[in-house]
Coordinates of C-alpha atoms (C1' of nucleotides) and ligand atoms in Angstrom, one line a residue:
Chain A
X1 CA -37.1 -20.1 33.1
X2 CA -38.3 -20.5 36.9
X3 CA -35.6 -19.7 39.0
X4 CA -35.6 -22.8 41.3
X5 CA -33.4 -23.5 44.3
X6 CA -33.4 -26.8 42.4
X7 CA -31.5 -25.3 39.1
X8 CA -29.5 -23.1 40.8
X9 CA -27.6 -25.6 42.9
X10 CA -27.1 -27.6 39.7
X11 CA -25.8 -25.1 37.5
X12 CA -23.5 -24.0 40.1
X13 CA -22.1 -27.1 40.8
X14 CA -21.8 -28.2 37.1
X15 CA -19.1 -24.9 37.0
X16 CA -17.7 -26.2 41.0
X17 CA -19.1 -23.1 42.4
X18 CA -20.9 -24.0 45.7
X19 CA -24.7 -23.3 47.1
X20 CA -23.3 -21.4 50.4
X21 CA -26.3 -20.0 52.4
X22 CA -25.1 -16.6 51.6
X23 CA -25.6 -17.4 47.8
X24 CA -29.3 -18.5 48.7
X25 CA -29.8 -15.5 50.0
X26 CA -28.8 -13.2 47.6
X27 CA -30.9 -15.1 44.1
X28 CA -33.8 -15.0 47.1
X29 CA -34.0 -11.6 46.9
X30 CA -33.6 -11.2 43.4
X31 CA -35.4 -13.1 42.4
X32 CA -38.6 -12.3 44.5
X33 CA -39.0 -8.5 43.2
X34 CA -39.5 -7.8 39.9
X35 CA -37.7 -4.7 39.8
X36 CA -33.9 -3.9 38.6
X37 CA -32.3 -4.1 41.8
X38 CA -28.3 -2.1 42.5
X39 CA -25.9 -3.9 44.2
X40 CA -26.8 -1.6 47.2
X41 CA -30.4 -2.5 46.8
X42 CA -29.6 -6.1 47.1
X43 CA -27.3 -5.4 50.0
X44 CA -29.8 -3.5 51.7
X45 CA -32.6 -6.3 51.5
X46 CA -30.6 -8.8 51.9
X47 CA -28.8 -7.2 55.3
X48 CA -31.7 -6.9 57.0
X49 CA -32.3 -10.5 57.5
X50 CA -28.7 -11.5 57.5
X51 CA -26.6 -9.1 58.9
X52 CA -23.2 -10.3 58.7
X53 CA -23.4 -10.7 55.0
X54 CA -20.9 -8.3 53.7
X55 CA -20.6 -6.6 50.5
X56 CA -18.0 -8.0 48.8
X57 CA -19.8 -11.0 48.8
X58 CA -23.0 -9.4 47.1
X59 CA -20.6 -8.0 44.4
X60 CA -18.9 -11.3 44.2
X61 CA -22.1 -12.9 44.2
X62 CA -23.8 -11.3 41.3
X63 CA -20.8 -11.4 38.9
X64 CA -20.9 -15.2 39.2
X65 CA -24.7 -15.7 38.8
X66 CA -24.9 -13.0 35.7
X67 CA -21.9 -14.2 34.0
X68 CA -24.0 -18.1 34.6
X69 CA -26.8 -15.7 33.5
X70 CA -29.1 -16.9 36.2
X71 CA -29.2 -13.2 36.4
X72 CA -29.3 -10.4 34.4
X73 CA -27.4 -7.3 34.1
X74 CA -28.0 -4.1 32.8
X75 CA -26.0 -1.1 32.2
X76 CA -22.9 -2.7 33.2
X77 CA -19.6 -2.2 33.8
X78 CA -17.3 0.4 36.0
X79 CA -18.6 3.7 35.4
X80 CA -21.3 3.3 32.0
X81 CA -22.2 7.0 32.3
X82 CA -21.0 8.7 28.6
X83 CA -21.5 11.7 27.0
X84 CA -21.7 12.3 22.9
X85 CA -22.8 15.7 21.0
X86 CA -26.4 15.5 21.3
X87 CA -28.3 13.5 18.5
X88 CA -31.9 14.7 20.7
X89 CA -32.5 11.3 21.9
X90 CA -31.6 8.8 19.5
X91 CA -29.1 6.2 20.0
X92 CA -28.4 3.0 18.4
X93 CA -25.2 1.0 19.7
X94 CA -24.2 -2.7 18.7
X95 CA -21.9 -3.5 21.7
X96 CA -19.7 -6.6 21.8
X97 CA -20.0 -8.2 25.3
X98 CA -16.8 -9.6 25.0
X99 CA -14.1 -6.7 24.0
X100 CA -16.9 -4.0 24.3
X101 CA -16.2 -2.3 21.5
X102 CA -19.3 -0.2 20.3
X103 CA -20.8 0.3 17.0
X104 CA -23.6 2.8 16.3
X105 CA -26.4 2.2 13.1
X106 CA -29.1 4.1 11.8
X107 CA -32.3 3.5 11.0
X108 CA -34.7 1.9 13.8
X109 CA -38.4 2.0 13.2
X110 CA -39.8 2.5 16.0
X111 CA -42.3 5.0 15.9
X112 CA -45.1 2.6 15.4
X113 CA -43.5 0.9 19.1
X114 CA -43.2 4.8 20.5
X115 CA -46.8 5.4 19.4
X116 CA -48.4 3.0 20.8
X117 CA -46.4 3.1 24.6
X118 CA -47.4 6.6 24.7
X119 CA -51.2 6.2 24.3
X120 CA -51.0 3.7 26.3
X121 CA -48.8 5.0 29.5
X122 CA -49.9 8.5 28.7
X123 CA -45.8 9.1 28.5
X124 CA -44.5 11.9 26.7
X125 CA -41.5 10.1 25.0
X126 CA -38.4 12.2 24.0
X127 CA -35.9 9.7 23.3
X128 CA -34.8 6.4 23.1
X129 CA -32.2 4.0 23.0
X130 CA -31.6 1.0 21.9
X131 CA -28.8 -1.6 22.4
X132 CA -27.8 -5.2 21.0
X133 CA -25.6 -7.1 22.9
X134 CA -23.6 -10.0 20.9
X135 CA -20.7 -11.1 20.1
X136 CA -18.4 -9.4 17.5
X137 CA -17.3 -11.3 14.3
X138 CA -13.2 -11.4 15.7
X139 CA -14.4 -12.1 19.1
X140 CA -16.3 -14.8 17.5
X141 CA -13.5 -16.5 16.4
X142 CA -11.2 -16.0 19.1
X143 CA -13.8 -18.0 20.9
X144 CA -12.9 -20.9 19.0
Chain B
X1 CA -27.5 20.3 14.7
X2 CA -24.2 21.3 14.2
X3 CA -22.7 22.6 17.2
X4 CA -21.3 25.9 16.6
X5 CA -19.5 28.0 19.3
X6 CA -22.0 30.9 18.7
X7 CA -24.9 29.0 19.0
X8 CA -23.6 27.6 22.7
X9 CA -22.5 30.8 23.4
X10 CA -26.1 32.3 23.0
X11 CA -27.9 29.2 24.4
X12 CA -25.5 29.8 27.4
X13 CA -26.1 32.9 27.8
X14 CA -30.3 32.7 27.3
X15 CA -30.1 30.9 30.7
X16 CA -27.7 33.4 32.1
X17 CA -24.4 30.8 32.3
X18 CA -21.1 32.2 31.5
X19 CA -18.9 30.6 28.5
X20 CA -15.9 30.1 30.0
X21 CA -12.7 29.3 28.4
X22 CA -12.5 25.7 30.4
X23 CA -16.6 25.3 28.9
X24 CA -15.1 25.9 25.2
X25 CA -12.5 23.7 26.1
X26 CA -15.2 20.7 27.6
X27 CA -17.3 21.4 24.7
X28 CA -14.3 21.6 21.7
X29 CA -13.4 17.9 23.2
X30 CA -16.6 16.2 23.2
X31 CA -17.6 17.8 19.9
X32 CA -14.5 16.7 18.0
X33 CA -14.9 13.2 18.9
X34 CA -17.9 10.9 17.4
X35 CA -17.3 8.3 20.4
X36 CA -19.4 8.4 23.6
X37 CA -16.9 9.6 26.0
X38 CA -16.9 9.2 30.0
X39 CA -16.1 11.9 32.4
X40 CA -12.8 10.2 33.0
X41 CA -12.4 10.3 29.0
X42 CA -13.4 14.3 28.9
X43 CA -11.2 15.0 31.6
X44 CA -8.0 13.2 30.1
X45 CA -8.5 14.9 26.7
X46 CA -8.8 18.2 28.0
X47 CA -6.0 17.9 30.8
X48 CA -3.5 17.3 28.0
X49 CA -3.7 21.0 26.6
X50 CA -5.3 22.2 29.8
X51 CA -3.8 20.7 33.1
X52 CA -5.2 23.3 35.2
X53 CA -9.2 22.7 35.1
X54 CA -9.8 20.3 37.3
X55 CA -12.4 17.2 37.4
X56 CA -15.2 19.1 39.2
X57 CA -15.6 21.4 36.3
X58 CA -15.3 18.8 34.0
X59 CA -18.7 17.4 35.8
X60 CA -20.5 20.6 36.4
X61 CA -20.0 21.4 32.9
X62 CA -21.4 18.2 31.7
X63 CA -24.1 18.1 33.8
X64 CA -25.2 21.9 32.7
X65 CA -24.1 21.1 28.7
X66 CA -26.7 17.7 29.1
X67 CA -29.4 19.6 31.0
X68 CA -29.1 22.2 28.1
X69 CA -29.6 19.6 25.9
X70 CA -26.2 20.5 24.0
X71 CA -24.5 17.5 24.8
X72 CA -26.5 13.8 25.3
X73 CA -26.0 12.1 28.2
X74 CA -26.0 8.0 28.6
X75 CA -26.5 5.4 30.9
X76 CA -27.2 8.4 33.5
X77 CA -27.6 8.4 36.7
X78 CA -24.6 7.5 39.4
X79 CA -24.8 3.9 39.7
X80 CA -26.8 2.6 36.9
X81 CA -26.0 -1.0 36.9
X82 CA -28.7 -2.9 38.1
X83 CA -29.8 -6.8 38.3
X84 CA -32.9 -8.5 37.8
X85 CA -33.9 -12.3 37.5
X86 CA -33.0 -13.4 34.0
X87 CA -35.0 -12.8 31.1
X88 CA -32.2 -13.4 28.7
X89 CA -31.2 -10.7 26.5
X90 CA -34.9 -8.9 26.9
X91 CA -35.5 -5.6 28.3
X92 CA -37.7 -3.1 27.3
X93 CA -37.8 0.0 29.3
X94 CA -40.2 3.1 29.8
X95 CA -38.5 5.7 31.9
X96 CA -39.2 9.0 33.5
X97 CA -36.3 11.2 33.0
X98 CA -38.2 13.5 35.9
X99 CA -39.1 11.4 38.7
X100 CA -36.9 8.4 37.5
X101 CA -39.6 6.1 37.2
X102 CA -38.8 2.7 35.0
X103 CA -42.0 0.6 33.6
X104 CA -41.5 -2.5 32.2
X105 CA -43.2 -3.4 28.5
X106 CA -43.5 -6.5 26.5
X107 CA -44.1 -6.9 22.5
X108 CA -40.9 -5.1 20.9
X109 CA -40.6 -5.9 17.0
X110 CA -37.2 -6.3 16.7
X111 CA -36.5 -9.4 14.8
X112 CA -36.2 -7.5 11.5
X113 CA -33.8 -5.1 12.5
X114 CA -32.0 -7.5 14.4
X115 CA -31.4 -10.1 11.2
X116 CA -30.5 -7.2 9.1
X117 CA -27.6 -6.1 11.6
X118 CA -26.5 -9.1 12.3
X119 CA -25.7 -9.9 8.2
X120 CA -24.5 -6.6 7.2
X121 CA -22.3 -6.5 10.4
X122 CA -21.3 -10.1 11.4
X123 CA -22.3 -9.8 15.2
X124 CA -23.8 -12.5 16.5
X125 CA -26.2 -10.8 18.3
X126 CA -27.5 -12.2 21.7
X127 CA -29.8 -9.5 23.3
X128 CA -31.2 -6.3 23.5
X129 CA -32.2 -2.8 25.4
X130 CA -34.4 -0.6 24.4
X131 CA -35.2 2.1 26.3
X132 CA -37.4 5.1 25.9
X133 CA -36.9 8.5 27.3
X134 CA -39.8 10.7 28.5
X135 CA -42.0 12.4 30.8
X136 CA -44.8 10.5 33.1
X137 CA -48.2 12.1 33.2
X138 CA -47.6 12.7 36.8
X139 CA -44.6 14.8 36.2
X140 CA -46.3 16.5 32.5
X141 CA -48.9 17.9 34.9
X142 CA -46.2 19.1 37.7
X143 CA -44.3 20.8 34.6
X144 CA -47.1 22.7 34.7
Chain C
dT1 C1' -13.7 50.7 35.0
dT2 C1' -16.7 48.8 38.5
dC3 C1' -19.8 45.5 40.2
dT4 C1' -21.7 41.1 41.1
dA5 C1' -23.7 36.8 40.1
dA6 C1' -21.7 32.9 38.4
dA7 C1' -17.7 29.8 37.9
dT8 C1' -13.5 27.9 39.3
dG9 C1' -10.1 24.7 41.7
dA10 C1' -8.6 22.5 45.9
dA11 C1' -9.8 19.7 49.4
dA12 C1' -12.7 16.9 51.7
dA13 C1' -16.7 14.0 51.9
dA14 C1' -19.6 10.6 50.1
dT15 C1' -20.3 6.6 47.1
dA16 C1' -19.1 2.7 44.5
dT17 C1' -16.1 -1.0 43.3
dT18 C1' -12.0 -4.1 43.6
dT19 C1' -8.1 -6.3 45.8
dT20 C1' -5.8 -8.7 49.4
dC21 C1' -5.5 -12.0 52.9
dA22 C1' -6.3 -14.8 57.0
dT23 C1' -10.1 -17.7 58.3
dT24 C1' -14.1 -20.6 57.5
dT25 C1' -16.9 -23.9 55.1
dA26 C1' -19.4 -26.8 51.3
dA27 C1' -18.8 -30.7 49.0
dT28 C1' -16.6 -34.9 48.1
dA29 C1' -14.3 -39.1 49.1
dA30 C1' -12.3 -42.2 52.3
Chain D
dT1 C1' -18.9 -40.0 60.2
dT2 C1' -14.3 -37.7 59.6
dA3 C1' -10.7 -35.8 56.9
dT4 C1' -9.4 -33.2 53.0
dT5 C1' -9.2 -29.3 50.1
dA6 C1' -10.7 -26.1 46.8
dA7 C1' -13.7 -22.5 47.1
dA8 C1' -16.0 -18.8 49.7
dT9 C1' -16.3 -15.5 53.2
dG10 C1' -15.7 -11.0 55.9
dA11 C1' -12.7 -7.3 57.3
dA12 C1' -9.8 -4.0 55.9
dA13 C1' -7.5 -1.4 52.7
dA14 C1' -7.0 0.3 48.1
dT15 C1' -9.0 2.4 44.1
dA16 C1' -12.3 4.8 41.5
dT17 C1' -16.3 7.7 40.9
dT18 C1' -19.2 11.6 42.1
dT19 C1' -20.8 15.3 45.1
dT20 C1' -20.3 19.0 48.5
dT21 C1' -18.1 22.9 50.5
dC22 C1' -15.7 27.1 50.4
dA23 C1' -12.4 30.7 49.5
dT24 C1' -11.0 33.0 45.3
dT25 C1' -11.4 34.4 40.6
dT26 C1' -13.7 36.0 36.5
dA27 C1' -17.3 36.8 32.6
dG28 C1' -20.3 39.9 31.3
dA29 C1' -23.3 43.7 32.1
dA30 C1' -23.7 48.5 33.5
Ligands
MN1 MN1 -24.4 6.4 20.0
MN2 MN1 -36.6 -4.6 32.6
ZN3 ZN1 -15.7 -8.1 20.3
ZN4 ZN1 -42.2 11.0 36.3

DNA sequence: TTCTAAATGAAAAATATTTTCATTTAATAA
DNA sequence: TTATTAAATGAAAATATTTTTCATTTAGAA
């Protein structure tokens, strides 16, 4: 999905959000790096060409667009820094998006994946972790 | 790896740090629980028994327990939130945990484990991150 | 015991994020 | 156009998180 100026205006009026030139601004420079951009990252670019843009409206800004998911965001949330007794690099979560409660499972195969990524990047790969986002089954229904 | 007092005590002292009474107490707290508890979390849990120790142990001890590799840390990093253009629900992740370095990959196999989660736990599962852990050739060869 | 490198807690500094509120503006409809 | 108004903005303050600094205490070795 091309992020055009074109589809962004529409979605955000289908929700009555409005296309304000600071809003331009920000998807702009998301959109134009590939890169997983902080909100201080995006502030930074974005500030240079637009100086009076503040911060609040970055934060404001990319709470609307992810939760339109024009954008996407990882590792979310407050503070998302946790600590567990050590399992040496394995970690398997199930996390509800909606009440964030967390499950963990066992059994991923992904040595084959690991194998391959570390012939190929010449990585020496310790650990992994991997995450599903959904929706729990009571969350489910709560949403009608 | 079970984590037994006397083996932190002797890891401990192998890189010449001291086991304290507030590093037993950080250590009893995270041990004991199976959850993936934040600093905030630690520090709540151990104030209730210990009100003196204060919140900068409670990080320095983390941070020397995870470099250890006694306790795993998640979601690392000070602000790791991030944003990129929307790729819904995709993200696959090769990271340096020296220099910090994050390479994007393509062609994850997930689909299997995904459907199998999804019936034996009733999430409705919209996305995924997986991320794997490691060293970059550049910083293997600096390890010396 | 004595000694000392290491650890601690208090306070302050530095960051990161959210809330509040007076003012401005985008979008829509006369 | 112009008028209307719900939504958005920026400044400032409030809150939360993380790191730094420093004077004092202490674990562990001798
Ligand atoms: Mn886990
Ligand atoms: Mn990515
Ligand atoms: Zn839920
Ligand atoms: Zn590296």
């Amino acid at each position: 999905m091309r992020l055009t100026e074109r589809k962004v205006a529409a979605i955000l009026r289908q929700h009555s959000y409005k296309l304000t030139p600071q809003r331009r601004v920000v998807i702009q420079a998301i959109a134009s790096n590939q890169d997983h951009l902080t909100p201080t990252a995006i502030y930074e670019r974005v500030h240079q060409h637009h100086p009076s843009i503040g911060f609040v409206t970055i934060y404001r800004t990319l709470e609307i667009l992810a939760q339109l998911g024009l954008i996407c965001e990882l590792h979310a949330g407050g503070s998302c820094r946790s600590y567990t007794i050590s399992a040496p690099g394995h970690h398997h979560h199930l996390i509800c998006s909606n009440c964030s409660r967390v499950i963990d499972f066992t059994g991923c195969e992904l040595g084959k994946v690991e194998q391959d990524l570390s012939s190929k990047t010449g990585f020496r790969i310790e650990g992994h972790l991997l995450e599903f986002i959904g929706l729990c089954q009571a969350c489910q229904r709560e949403a009608t």
